Coordinates of C-alpha atoms and ligand atoms in Angstrom, one line a residue:
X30 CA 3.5 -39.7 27.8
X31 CA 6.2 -37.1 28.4
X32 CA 9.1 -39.8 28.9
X33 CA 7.7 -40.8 25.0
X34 CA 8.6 -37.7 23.9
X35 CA 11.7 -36.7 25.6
X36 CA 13.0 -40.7 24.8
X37 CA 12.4 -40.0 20.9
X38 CA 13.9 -36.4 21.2
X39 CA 16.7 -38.1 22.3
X40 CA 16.9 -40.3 19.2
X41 CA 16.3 -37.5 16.8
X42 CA 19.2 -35.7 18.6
X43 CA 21.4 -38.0 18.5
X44 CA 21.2 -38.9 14.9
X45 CA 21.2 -35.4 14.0
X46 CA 23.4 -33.2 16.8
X47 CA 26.7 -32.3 14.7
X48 CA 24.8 -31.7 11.3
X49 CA 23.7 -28.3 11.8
X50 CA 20.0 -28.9 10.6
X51 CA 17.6 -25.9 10.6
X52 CA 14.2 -25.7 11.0
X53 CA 11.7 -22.5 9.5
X54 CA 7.9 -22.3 10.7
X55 CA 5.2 -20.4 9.2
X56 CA 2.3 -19.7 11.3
X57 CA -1.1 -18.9 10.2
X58 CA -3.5 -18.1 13.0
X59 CA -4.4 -16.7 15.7
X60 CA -2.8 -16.6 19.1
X61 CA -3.2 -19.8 20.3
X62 CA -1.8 -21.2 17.2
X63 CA 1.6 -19.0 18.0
X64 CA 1.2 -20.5 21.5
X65 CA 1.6 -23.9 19.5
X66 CA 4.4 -22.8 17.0
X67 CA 6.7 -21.3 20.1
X68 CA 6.1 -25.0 21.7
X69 CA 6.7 -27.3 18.1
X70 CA 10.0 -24.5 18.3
X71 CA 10.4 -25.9 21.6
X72 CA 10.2 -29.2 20.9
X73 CA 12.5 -28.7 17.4
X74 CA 15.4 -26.8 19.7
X75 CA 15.6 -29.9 22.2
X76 CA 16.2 -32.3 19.0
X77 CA 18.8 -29.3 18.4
X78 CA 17.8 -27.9 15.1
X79 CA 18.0 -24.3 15.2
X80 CA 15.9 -21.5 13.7
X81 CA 15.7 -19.9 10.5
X82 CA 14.0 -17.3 8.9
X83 CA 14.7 -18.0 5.7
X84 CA 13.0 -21.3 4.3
X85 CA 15.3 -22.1 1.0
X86 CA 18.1 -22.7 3.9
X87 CA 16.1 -25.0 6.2
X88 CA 16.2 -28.6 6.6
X89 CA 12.4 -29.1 8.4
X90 CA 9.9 -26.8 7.4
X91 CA 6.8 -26.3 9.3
X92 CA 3.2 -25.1 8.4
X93 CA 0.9 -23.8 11.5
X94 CA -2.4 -23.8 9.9
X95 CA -5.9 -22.1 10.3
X96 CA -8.7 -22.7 8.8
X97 CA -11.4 -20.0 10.7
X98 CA -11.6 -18.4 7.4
X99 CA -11.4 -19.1 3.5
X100 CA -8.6 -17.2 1.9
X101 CA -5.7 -19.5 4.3
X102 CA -6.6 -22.3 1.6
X103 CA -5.2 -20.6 -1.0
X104 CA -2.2 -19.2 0.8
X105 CA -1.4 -22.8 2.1
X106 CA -1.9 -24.5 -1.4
X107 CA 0.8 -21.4 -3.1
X108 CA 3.3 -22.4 -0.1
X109 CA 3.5 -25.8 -0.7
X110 CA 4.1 -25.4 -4.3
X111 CA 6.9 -24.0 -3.0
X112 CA 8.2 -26.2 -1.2
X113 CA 7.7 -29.1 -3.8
X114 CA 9.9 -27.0 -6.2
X115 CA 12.5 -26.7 -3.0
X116 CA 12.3 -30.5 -2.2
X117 CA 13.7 -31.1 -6.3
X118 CA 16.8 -29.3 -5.3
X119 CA 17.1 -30.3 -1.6
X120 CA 16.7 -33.0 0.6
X121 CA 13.9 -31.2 3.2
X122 CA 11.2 -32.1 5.3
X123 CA 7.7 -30.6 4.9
X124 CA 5.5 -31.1 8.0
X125 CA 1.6 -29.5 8.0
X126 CA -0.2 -29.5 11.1
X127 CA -2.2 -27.3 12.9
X128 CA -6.5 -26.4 12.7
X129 CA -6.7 -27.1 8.9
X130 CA -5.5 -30.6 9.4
X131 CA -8.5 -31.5 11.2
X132 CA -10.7 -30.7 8.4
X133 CA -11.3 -34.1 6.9
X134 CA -11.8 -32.3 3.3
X135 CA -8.2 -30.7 4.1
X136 CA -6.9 -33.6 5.3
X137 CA -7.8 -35.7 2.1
X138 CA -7.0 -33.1 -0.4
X139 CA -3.5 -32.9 0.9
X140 CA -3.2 -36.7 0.8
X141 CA -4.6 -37.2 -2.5
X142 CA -3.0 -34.2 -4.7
X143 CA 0.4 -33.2 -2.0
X144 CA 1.7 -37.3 -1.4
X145 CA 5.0 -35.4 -1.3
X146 CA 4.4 -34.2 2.2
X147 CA 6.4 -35.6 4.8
X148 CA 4.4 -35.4 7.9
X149 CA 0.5 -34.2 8.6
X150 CA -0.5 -33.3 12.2
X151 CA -3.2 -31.9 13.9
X152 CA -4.3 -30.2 16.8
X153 CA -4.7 -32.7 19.4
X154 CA -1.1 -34.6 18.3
X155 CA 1.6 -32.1 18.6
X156 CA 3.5 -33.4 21.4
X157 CA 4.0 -36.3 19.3
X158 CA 5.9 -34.2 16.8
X159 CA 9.6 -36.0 17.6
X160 CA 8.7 -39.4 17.4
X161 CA 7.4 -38.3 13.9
X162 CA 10.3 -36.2 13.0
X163 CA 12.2 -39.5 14.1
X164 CA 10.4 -41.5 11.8
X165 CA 10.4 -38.9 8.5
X166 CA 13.5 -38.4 8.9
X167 CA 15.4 -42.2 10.1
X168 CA 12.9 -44.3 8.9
X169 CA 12.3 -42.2 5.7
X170 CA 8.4 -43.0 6.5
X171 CA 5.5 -40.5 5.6
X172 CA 3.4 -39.6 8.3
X173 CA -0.1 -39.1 8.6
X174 CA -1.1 -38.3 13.0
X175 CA -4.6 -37.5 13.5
X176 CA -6.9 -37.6 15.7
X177 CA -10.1 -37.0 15.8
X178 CA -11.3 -37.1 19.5
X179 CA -10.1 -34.4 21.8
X180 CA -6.7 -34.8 22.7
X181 CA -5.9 -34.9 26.7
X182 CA -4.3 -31.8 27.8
X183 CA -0.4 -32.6 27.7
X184 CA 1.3 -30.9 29.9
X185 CA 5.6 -30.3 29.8
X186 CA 6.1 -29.3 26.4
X187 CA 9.4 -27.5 25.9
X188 CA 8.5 -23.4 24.9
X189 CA 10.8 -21.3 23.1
X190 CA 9.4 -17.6 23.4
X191 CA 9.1 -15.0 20.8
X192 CA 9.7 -12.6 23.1
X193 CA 11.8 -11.6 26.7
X194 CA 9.1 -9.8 28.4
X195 CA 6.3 -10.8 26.9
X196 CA 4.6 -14.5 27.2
X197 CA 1.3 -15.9 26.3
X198 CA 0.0 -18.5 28.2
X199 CA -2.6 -21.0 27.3
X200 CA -5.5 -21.8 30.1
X201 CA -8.2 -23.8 28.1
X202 CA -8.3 -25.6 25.0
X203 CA -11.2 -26.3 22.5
X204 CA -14.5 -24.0 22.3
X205 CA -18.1 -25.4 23.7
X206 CA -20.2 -22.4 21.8
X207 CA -21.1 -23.5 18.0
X208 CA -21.4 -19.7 17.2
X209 CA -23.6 -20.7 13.4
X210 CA -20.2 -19.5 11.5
X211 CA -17.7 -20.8 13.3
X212 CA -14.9 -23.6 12.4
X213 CA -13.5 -23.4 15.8
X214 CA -15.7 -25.8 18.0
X215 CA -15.0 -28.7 14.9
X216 CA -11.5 -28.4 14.8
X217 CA -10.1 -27.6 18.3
X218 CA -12.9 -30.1 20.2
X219 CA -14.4 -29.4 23.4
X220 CA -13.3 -27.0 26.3
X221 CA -10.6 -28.2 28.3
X222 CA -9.2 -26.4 31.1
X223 CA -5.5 -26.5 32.4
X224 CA -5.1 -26.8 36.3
X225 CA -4.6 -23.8 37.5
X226 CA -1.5 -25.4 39.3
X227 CA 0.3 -25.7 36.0
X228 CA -0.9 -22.5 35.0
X229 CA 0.8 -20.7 38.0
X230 CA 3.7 -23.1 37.7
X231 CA 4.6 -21.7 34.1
X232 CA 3.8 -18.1 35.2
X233 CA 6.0 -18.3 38.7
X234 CA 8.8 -19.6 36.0
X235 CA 8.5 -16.9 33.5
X236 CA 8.2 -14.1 36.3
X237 CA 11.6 -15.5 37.4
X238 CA 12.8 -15.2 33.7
X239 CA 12.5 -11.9 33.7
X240 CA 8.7 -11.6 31.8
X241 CA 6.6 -8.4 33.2
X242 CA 3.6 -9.3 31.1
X243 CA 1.5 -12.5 30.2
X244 CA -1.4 -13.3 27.8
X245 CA -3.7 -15.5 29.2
X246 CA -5.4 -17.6 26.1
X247 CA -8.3 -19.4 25.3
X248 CA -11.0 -19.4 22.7
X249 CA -13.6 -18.7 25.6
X250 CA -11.6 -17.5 28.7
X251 CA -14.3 -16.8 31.0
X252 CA -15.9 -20.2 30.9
X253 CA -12.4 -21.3 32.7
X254 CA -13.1 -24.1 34.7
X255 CA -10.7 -24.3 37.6
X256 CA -10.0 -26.9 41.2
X257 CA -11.6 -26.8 44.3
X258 CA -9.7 -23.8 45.4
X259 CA -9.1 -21.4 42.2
X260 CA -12.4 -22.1 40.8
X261 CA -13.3 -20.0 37.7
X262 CA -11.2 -17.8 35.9
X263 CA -12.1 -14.5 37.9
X264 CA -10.0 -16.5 41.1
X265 CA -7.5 -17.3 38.1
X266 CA -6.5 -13.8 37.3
X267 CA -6.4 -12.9 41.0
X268 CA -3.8 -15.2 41.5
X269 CA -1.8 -14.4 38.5
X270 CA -2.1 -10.7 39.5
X271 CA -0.1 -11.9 42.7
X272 CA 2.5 -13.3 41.1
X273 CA 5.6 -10.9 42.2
X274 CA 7.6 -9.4 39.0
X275 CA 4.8 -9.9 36.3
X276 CA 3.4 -6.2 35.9
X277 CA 0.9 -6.4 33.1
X278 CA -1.7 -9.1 32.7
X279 CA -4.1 -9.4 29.6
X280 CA -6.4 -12.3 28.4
X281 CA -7.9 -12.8 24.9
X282 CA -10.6 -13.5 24.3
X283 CA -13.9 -13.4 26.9
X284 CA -17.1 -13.9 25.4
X285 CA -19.9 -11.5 26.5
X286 CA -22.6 -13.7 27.4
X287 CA -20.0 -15.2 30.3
X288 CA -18.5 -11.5 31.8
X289 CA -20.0 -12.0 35.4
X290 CA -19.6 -9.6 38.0
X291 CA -16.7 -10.9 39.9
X292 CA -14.4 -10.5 36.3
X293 CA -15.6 -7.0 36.3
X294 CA -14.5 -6.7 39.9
X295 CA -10.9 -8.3 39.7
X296 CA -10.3 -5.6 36.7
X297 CA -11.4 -2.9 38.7
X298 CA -9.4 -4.1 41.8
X299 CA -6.4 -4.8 40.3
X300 CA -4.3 -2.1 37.9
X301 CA -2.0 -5.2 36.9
X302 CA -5.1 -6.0 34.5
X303 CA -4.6 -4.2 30.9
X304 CA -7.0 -1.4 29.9
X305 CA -8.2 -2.7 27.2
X306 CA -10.7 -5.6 26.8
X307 CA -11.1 -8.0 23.7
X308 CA -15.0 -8.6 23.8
X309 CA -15.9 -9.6 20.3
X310 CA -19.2 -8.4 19.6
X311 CA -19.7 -9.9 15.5
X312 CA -22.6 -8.1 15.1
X313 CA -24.8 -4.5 16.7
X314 CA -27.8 -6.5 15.7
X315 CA -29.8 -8.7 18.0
X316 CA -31.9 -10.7 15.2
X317 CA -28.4 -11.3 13.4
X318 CA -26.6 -12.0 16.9
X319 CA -29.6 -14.8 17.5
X320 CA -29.0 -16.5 14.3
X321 CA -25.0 -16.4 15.0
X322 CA -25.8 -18.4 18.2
X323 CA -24.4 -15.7 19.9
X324 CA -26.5 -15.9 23.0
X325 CA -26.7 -12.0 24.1
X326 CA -28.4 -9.1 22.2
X327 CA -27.6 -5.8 21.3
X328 CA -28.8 -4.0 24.6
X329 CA -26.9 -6.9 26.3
X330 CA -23.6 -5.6 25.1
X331 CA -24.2 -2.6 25.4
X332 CA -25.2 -2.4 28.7
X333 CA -22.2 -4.9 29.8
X334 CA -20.3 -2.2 28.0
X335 CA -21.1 0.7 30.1
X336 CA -21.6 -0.9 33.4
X337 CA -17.6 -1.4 32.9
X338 CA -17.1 1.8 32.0
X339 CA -19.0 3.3 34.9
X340 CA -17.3 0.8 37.0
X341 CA -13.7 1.2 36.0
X342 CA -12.1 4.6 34.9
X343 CA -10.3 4.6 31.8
X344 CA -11.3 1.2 30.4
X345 CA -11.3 0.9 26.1
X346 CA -12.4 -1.8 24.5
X347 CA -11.5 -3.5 21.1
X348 CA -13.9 -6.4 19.0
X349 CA -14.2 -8.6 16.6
X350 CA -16.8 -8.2 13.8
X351 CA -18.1 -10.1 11.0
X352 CA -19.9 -8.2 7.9
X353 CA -21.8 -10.1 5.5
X354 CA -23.3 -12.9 7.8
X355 CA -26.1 -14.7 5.6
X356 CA -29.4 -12.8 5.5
X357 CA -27.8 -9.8 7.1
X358 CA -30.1 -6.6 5.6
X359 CA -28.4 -3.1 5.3
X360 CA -30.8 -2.3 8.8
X361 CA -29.4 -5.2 10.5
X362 CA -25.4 -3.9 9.2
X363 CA -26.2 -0.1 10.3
X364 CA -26.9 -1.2 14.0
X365 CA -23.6 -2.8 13.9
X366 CA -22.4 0.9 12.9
X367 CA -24.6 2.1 15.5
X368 CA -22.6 -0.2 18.5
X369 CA -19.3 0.9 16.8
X370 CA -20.3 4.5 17.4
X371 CA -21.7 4.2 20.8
X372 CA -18.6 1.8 22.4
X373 CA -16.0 3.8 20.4
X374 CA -14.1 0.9 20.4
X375 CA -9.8 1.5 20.7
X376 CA -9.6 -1.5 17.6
X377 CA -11.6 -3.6 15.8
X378 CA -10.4 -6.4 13.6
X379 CA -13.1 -6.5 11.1
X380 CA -13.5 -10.0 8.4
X381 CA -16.0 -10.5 5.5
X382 CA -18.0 -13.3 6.9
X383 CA -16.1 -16.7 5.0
X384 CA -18.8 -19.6 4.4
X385 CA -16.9 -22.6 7.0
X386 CA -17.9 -26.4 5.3
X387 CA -19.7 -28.1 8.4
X388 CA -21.0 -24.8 9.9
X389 CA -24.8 -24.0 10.3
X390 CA -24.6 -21.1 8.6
X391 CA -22.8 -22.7 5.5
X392 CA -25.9 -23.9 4.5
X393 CA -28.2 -21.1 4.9
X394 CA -29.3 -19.8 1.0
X395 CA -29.4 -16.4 1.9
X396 CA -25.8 -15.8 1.3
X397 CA -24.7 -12.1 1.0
X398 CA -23.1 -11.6 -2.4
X399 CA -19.5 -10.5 -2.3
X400 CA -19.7 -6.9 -3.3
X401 CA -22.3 -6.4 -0.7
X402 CA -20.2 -7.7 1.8
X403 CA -17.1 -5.7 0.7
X404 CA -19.0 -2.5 0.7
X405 CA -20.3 -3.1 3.9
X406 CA -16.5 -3.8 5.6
X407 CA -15.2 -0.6 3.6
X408 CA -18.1 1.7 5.4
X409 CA -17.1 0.3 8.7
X410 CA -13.3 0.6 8.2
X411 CA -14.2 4.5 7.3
X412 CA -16.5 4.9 10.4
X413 CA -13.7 3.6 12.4
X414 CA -10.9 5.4 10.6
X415 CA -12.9 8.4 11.1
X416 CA -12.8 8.1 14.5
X417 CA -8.8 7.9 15.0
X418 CA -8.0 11.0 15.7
X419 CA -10.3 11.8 18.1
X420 CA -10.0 8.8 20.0
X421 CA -6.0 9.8 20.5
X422 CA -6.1 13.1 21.2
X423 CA -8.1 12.2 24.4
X424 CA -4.3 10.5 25.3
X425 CA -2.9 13.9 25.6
X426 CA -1.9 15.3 29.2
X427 CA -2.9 11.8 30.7
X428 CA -0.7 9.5 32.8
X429 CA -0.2 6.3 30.8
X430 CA 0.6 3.9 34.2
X431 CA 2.9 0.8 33.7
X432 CA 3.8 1.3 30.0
X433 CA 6.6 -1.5 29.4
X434 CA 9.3 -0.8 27.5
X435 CA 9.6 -2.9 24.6
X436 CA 12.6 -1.6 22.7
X437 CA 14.1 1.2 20.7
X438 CA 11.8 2.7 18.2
X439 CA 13.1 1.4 14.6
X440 CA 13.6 5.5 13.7
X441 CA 15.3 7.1 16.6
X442 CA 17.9 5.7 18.7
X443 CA 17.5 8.2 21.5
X444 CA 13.7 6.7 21.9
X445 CA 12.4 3.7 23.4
X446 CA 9.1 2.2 22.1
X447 CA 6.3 0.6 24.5
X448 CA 2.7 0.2 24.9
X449 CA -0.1 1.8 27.2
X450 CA -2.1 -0.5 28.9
X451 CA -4.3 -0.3 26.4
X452 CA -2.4 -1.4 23.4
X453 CA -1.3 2.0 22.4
X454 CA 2.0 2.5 21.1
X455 CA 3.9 5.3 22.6
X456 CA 7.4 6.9 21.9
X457 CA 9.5 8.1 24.8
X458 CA 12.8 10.0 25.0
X459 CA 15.2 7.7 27.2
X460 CA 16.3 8.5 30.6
X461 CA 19.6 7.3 32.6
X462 CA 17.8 4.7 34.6
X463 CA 15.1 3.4 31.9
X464 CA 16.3 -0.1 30.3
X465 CA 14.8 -2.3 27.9
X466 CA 12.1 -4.7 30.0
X467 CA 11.1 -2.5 32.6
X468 CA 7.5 -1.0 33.1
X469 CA 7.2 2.8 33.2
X470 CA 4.7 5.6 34.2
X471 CA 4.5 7.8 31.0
X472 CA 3.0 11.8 30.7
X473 CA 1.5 11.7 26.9
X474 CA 2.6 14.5 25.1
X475 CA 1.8 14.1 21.4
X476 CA -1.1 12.4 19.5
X477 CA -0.3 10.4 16.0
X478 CA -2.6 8.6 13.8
X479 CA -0.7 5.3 14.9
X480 CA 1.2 6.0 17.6
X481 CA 1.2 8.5 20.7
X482 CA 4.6 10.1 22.6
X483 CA 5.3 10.9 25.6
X484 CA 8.2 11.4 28.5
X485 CA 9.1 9.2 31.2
X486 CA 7.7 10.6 35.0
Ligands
SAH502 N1 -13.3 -17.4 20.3 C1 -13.1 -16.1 19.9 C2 -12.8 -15.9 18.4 C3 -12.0 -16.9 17.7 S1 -11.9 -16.7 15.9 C4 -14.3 -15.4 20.2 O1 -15.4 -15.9 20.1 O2 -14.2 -14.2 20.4 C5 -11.5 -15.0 15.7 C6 -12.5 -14.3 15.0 O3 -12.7 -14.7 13.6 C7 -14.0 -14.3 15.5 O4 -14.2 -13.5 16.6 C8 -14.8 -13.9 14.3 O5 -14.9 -12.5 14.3 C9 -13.9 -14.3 13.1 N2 -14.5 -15.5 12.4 C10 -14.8 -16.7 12.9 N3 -15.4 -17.4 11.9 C11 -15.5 -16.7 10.8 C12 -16.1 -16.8 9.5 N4 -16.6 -18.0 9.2 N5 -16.0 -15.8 8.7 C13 -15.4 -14.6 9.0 N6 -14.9 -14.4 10.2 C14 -14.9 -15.4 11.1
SF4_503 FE1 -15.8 -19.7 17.3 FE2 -17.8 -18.7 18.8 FE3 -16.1 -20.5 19.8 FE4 -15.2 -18.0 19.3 S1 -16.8 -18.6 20.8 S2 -14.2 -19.9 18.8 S3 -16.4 -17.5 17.5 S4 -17.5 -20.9 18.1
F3S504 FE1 -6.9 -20.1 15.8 FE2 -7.4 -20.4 13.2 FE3 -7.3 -22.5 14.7 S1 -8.1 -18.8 14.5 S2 -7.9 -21.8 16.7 S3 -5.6 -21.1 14.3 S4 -8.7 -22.1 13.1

């Protein structure tokens, strides 16, 4: 498969090589579809088109997709009106891949009332982006590359990073867990695990690029299924963690109902493990949880919630939530204010439950109407708002260990900017020996609303 795709990269290049042709990509979702954009940007550099930021000047212009909630419709059709208005000045390419292109009601919609579109891809054809390109562009064909099973895991695709010291790395694809709202599960297929081989492979390469911190991603990381010797994602991140020169290690996201003991123990063993932990919770209420297919209750999560904190000193925790879910009573909403108060969470990215064609819960007829659901999401923005302050002022007089330093701060030259170990931004004065890249223990001096500061020790 990979000679496939380096034999038509190749052919694009060489058609192409001495005509300067750029390429802009606008991505719509979550992590793991920036994981996919930095590889299509990858992919796009070897064929030697180079980036732009700007998509009036581009040549090839890429859509990411996501689909998880309603509104990226919209915001997808409004692009590519622009780009129809662009392609009757300019010879350009307009390629759409990504979750929203295995939607079949997407899919057709764009076929039917966007023929104009040069190339449609989804999530499980990707590496086959340069042969396409190669025909769109030499063969002047329109290309339609779906596919509807799960893809194979393809392994070998070129990465260009957004960033020197910080990479995310993908460990499974796909989502097993039909939570009653969810997209997910229909458009990414089932859970696929990389080896871990190829897992430490790309990490051991991007420690000796220089990277100090790494992502690990995956719609359900703890389910990680590994080989005979690194066997579930707890022996995963003790291997990573031993990877010399990588400082910081993270992973988004875990689902409660799969935290086992031995995750909890790598944390608490090992410092290179972030501070903070992702554990969407979606909802405080157990009847509400049920329905969501969630498979854990409120007392569940909040008992996995402080056996970590017992367990491990300093740990934070941020969450997901959905407000509105179909048949959700005011009771049901306040216990999700009741969790919110109890875990203190460090950051919760909050979404008005969006009705998902092909979900369980689409058809449920208990749908909350709108203004219900945006008073609900403004009273737990205040709660959490409300709780800000507080929450930062506990920062002052700590020891913030193995804060990497991330760049100057946009206002102050004499200041770097990093983040604490628990996501925190933090301003520091430099010193002589501090550069750009390297991982620093910081005293905290000051508490902001969005940011802390602090001096180097
Ligand atoms: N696999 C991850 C989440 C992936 S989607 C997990 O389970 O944690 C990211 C978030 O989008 C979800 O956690 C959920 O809070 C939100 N989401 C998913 N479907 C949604 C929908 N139909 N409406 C509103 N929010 C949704
Ligand atoms: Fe969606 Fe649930 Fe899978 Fe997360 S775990 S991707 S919310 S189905
Ligand atoms: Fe991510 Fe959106 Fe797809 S959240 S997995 S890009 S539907």
């Amino acid at each position: 498969m990979q000679e496939i795709q380096e034999r038509f990269v190749g052919l694009v290049r060489e058609k192409i090589d001495n005509k300067n042709l750029k390429y802009n990509i606008l991505t719509m979702g979550c992590q793991l579809n920036e994981n996919d954009s930095e590889k299509i940007s990858g992919m796009l550099e070897k064929m030697s088109f180079a980036e732009t930021d700007n998509f009036e000047e581009a040549d090839l212009i890429i859509f990411n997709t996501c689909c998880v909630r309603e509104n990226a419709e919209e915001k997808l059709f409004g692009k590519i009106g622009e780009i129809k208005k662009l392609k009757e000045k300019k010879n350009v390419i307009l390629a759409i891949g990504g979750c929203m292109m295995q939607e079949e009601i997407m899919l057709d919609k764009i076929k039917k009332s966007y023929p104009f579109v040069d190339i449609i891809f989804g999530t499980h054809t990707m590496q086959n982006l340069p042969e396409n390109i190669y025909k769109a562009i030499i063969k002047q064909e329109k290309v339609r590359d779906i596919l509807d099973i799960d893809g194979e895991i393809y392994e070998g695709i070129p990465i260009k990073r957004n960033s020197k010291f910080k990479a995310s790395v993908t460990i499974m694809y796909g989502c097993n867990n039909f939570c009653s709202y969810c997209i997910v599960p229909y458009v990414r297929g089932r859970e696929r695990s990389r080896s871990p081989k190829k897992i430490l492979e790309e990490i051991k390469k991007l420690s000796a690029d220089g990277y100090k911190e790494i992502t690990l991603l995956g719609q359900n990381v703890n389910s990680y299924v590994g080989d005979e010797e690194i066997k579930n994602f707890a022996d995963l991140l003790r291997e990573v963690c031993k990877i010399d020169g990588i400082e910081r290690v993270g992973f988004i996201s875990p689902h409660p109902k799969d935290f086992t003991e031995d995750v909890i123990e790598e944390i608490k063993n090992n410092d290179k493990i972030t501070r903070i932990i992702h554990l969407p919770i979606q909802s405080g209420n157990s009847k509400v949880l049920k329905e969501m297919n969630r498979k854990y209750t409120k007392e569940q999560y909040l008992e996995l919630v402080e056996k970590m904190k017992k367990r491990i000193p300093n740990i934070v925790f941020s969450t997901d939530i959905i407000v509105g879910f179909p048949g959700e009573t005011d009771e049901e909403f306040e216990d999700t204010l009741d969790v919110v108060r109890k875990v203190n969470f460090e950051q919760i990215f909050m979404f008005i439950y969006s009705k998902r064609e092909g979900t369980v819960a689409e058809k449920r007829e208990d749908q909350i109407p709108e203004e219900v659901k945006h008073t609900r999401f403004d009273k737990l923005k205040e709660l959490y708002e409300s709780r800000v302050d507080e929450n930062n002022e506990k920062y002052i007089g700590t020891t913030q260990k193995r804060v990497l330093i991330e760049g100057e701060s946009k206002n102050n030259q004499d200041t770097f900017s990093g983040r604490t170990n628990t996501n925190k931004v933090v301003i520091f004065e430099k010193t002589e020996k501090s550069k750009i890249g390297d991982v620093v223990d910081i005293k905290i001096t000051e508490a902001h609303k969005w940011y802390l500061k602090g001096e180097i020790i």
